[in-house]
Short mmCIF file of C-alpha atoms in Angstrom, two decimals:
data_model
loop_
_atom_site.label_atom_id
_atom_site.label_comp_id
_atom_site.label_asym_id
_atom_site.label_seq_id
_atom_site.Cartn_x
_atom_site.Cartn_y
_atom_site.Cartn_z
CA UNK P 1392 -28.35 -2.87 -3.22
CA UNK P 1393 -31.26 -1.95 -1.17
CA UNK P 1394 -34.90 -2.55 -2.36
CA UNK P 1395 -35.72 0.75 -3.86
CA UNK P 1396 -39.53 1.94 -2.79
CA UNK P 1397 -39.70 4.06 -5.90
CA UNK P 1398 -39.37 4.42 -9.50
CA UNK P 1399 -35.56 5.35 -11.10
CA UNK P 1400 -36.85 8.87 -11.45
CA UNK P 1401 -37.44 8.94 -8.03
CA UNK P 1402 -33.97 7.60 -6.92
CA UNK P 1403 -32.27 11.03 -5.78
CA UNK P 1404 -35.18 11.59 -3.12
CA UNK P 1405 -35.09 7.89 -2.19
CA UNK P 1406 -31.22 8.03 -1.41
CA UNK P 1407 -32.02 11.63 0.15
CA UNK P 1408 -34.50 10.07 2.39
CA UNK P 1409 -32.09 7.00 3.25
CA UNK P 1410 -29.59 9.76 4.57
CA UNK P 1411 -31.87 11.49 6.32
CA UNK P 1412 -32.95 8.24 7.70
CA UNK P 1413 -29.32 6.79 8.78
CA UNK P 1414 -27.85 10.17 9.68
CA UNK P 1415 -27.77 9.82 13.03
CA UNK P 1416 -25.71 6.50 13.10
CA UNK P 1417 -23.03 8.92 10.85
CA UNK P 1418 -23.11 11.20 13.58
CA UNK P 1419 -22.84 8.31 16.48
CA UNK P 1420 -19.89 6.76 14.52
CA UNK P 1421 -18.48 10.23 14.12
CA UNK P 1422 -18.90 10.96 17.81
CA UNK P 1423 -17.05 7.56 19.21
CA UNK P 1424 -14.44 8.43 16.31
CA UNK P 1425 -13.90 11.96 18.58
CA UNK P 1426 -12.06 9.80 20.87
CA UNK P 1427 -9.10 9.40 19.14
CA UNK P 1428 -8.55 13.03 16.95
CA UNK P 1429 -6.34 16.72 18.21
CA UNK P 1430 -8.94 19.30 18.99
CA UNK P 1431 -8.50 21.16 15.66
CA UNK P 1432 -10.29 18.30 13.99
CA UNK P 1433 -14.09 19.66 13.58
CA UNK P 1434 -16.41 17.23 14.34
CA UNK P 1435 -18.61 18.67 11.54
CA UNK P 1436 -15.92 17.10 9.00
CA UNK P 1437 -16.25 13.71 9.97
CA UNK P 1438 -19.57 14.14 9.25
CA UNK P 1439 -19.51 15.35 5.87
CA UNK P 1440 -16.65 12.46 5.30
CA UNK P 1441 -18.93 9.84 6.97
CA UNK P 1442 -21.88 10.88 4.80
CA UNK P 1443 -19.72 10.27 1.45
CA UNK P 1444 -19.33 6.72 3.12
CA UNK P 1445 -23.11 6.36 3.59
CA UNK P 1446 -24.01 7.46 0.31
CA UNK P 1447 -21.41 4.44 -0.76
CA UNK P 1448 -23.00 2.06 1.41
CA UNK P 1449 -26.35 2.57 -0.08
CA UNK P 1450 -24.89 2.28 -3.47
CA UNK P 1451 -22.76 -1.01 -2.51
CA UNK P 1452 -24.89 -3.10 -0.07
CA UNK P 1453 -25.77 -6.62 -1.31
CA UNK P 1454 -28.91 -7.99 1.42
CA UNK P 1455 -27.62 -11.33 -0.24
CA UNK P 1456 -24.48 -11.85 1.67
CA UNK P 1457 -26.60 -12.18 4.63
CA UNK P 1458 -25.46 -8.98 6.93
CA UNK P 1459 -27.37 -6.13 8.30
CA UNK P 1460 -27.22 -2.97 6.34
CA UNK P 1461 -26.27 -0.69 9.73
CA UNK P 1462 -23.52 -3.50 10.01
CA UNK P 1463 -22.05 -2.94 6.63
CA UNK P 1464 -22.47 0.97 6.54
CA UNK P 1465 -20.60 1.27 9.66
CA UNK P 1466 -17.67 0.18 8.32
CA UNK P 1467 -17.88 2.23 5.25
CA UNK P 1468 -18.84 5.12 7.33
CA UNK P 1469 -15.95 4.93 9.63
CA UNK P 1470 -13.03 4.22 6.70
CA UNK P 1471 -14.66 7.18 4.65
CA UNK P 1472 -14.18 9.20 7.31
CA UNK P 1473 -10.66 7.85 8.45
CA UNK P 1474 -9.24 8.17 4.86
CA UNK P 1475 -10.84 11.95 5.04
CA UNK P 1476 -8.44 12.57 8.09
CA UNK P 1477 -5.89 11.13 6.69
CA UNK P 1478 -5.73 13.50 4.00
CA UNK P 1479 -6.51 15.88 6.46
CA UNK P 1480 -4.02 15.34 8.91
CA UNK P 1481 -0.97 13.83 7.84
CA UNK P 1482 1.38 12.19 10.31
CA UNK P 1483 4.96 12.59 9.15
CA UNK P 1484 7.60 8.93 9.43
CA UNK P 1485 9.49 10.56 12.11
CA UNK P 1486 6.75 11.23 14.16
CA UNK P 1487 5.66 7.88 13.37
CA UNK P 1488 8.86 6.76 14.82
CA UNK P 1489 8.80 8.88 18.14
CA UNK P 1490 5.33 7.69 18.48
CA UNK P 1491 7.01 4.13 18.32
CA UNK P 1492 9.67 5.09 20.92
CA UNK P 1493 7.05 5.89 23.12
CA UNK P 1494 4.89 2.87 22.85
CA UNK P 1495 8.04 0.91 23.16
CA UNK P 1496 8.83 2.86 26.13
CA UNK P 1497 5.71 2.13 28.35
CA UNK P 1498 6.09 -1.07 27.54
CA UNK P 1499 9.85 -2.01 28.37
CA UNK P 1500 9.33 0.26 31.64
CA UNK P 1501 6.33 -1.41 32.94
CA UNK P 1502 8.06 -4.90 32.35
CA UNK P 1503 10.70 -4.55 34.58
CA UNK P 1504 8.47 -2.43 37.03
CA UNK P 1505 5.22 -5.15 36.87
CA UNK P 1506 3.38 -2.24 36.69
CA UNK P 1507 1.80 1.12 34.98
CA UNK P 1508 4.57 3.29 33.60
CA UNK P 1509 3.98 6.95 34.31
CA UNK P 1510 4.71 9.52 31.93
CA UNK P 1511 7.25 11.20 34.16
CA UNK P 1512 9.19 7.70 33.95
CA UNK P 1513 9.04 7.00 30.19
CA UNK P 1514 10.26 10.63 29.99
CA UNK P 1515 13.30 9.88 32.12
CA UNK P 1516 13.78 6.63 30.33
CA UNK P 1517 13.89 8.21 26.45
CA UNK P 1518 15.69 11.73 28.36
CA UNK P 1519 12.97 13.54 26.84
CA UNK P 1520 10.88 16.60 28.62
CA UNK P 1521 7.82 15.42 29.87
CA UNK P 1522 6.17 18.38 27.29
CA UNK P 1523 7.54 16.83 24.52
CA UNK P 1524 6.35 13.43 25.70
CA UNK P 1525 2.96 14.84 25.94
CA UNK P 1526 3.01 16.37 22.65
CA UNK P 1527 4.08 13.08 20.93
CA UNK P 1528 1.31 11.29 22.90
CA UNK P 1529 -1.13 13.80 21.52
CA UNK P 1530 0.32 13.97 18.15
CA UNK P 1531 -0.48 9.74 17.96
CA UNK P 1532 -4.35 10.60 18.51
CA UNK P 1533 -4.07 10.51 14.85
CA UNK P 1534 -2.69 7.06 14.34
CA UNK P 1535 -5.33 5.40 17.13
CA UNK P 1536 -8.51 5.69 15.07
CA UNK P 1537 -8.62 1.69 15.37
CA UNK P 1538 -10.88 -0.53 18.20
CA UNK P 1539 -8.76 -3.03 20.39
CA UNK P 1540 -10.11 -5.76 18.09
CA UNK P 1541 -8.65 -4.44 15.21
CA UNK P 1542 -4.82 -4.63 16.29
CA UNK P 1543 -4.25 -8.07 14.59
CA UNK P 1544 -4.60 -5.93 11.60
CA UNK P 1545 -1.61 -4.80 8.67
CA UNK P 1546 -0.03 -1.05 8.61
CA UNK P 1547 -2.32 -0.65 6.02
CA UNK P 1548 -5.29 -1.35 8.05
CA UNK P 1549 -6.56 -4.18 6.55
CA UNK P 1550 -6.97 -7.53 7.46
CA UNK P 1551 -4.38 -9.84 5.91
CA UNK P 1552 -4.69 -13.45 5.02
CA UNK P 1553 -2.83 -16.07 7.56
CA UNK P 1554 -1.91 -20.05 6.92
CA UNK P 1555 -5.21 -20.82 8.85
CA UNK P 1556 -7.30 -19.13 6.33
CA UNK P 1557 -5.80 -21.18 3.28
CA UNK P 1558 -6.73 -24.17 5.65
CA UNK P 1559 -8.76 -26.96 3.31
CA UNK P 1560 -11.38 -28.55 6.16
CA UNK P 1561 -13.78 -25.55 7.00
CA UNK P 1562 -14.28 -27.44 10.38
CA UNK P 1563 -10.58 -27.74 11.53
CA UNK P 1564 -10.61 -23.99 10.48
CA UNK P 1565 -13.29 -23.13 12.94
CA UNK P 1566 -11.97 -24.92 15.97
CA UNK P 1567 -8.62 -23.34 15.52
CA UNK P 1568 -10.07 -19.91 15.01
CA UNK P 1569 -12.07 -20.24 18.08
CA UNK P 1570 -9.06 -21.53 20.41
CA UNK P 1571 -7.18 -18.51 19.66
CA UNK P 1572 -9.74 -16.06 19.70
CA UNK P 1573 -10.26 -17.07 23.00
CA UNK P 1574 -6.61 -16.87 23.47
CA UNK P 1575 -6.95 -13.39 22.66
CA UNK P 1576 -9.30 -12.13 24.61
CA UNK P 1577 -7.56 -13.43 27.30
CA UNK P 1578 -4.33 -11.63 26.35
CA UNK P 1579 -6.24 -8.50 25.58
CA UNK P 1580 -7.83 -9.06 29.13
CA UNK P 1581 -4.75 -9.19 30.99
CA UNK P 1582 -3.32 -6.38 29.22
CA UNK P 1583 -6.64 -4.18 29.91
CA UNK P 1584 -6.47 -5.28 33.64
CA UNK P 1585 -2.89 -3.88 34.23
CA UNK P 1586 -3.83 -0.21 33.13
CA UNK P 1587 -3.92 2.79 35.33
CA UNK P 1588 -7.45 2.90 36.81
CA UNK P 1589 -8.53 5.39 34.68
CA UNK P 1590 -7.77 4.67 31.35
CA UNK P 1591 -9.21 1.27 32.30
CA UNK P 1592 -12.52 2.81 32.70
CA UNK P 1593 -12.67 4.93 29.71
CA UNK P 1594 -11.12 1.78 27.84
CA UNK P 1595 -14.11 -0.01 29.67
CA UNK P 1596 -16.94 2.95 28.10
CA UNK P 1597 -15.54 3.11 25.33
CA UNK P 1598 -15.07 -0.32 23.89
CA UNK P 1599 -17.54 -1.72 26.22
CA UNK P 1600 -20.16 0.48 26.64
CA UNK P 1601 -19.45 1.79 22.97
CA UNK P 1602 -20.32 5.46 24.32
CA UNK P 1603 -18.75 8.54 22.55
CA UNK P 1604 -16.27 11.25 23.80
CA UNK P 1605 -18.49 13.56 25.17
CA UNK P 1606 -20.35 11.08 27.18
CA UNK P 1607 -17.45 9.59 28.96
CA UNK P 1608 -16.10 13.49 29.85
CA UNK P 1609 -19.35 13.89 31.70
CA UNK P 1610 -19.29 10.35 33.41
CA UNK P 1611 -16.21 10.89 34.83
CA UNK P 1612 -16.45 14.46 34.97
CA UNK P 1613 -13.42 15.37 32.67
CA UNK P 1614 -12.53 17.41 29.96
CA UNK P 1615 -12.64 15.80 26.66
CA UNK P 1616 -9.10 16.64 25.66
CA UNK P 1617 -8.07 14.50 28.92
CA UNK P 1618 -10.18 11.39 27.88
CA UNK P 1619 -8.64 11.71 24.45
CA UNK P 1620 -5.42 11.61 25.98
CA UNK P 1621 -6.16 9.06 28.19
CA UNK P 1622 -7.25 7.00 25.65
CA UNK P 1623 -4.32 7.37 23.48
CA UNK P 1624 -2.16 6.61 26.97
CA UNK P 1625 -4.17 3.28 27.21
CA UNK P 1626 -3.37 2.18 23.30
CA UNK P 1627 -0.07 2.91 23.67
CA UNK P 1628 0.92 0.82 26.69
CA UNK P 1629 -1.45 -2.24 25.12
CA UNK P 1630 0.22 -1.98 21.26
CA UNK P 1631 3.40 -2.27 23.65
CA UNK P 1632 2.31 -4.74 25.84
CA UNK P 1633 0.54 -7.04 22.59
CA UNK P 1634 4.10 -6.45 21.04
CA UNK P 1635 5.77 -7.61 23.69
CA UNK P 1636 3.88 -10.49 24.10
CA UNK P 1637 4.03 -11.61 20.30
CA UNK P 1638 7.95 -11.51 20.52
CA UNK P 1639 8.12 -14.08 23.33
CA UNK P 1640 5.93 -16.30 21.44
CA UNK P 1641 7.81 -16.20 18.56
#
């Protein structure tokens, strides 16, 4: 827990000046989150969600382990205010499926083509309108609120434990872990390289330059909704692509 400046009795302003304090990281975190959400979802909300995951942090951090508070209330930040949405803003199985279909899609297409599907394509390919395309695309803003280095992780969102981790020498452990991160990264790479210009760039500001929605609408002088749609057209062709690539190795 953090070192408290002031008696018990003080605690409630203490935490109320630690929000104060740290509020504008809620609102940064909320802001990148933006990316990814429909337009109905208020801003505002995440927020209030990410504020519940700040007052957690405060509660929870341990200066012990040896990591940075901001580094630790990030993360509790961002999965307060993902499981908010996802009470919020419930994606139904079959829509989980179409979104699937999709991804799937992109990927199969540009395969055989050895290059960037376009949506008028997959439509063909799944004889679907190119409106209803669009609308499944936007309905699987929802199910993108993850970064590219998260991918390797379960449905559930969580990071599972592999034979590597249950690996006895620490130092064997290491090496290995470092040979296929870097094998990663160079997969990821590739993958990122192949995209349509412009969801390579707001891939590039977003993950790279870790700037929000609203600052990559004005760099590239587009509406937010497109971004967010871009965005979800460039993590749909890489969970394809990744997928892809995971089958042939195995």
């Amino acid at each position: 827990m953090i070192a408290n400046p002031y008696e018990a009795a003080n605690r409630g302003a203490w935490r109320e000046e630690q929000i104060a304090n740290y509020l504008p990281l809620v609102k940064r975190i909320a802001g990148r989150l933006a990316i990814s959400l429909p337009q109905h979802v208020d801003e505002d909300d995440l927020i209030g969600y990410g504020v519940f995951g700040l007052m957690d942090a405060l509660e929870r951090f341990d200066a012990g382990r040896g990591v940075k508070f901001e580094t630790y209330a990030t993360l509790r930040i961002r999965g307060a205010m993902i499981d908010g949405l996802r009470t919020m803003d419930w994606v139904p199985h079959s829509a989980r499926q179409k979104i699937k279909r999709v991804q799937e899609a992109f990927s199969e297409i540009e395969a055989q083509q050895g290059r960037p599907a376009r949506n008028e394509e997959v439509a063909v390919f799944l004889q679907m309108e190119l409106r209803d395309l669009e609308a499944v695309i936007h309905q699987g803003q929802i199910l993108n609120l993850t970064s590219l280095d998260e991918m390797a992780a379960g449905e559930d969102g969580e990071f599972h434990s592999s034979p590597k981790t249950q690996l006895k020498d620490p130092q064997a452990q290491e090496a290995y872990q470092e040979v296929e991160l870097k094998e990663q990264k160079k997969i990821m790479a590739d993958a990122v390289e192949k995209l349509p210009e412009k969801e390579k760039l707001v891939v590039a500001l977003y993950y790279q330059e870790d700037l929000t929605l609203k600052e990559i609408a004005v760099i590239m002088k587009l509406s937010e909704s497109r971004i967010s749609q871009l965005h979800s057209q460039a993590i749909l062709r890489l969970r394809g692509r990744l997928s892809r690539q995971k089958k042939n190795l195995f």
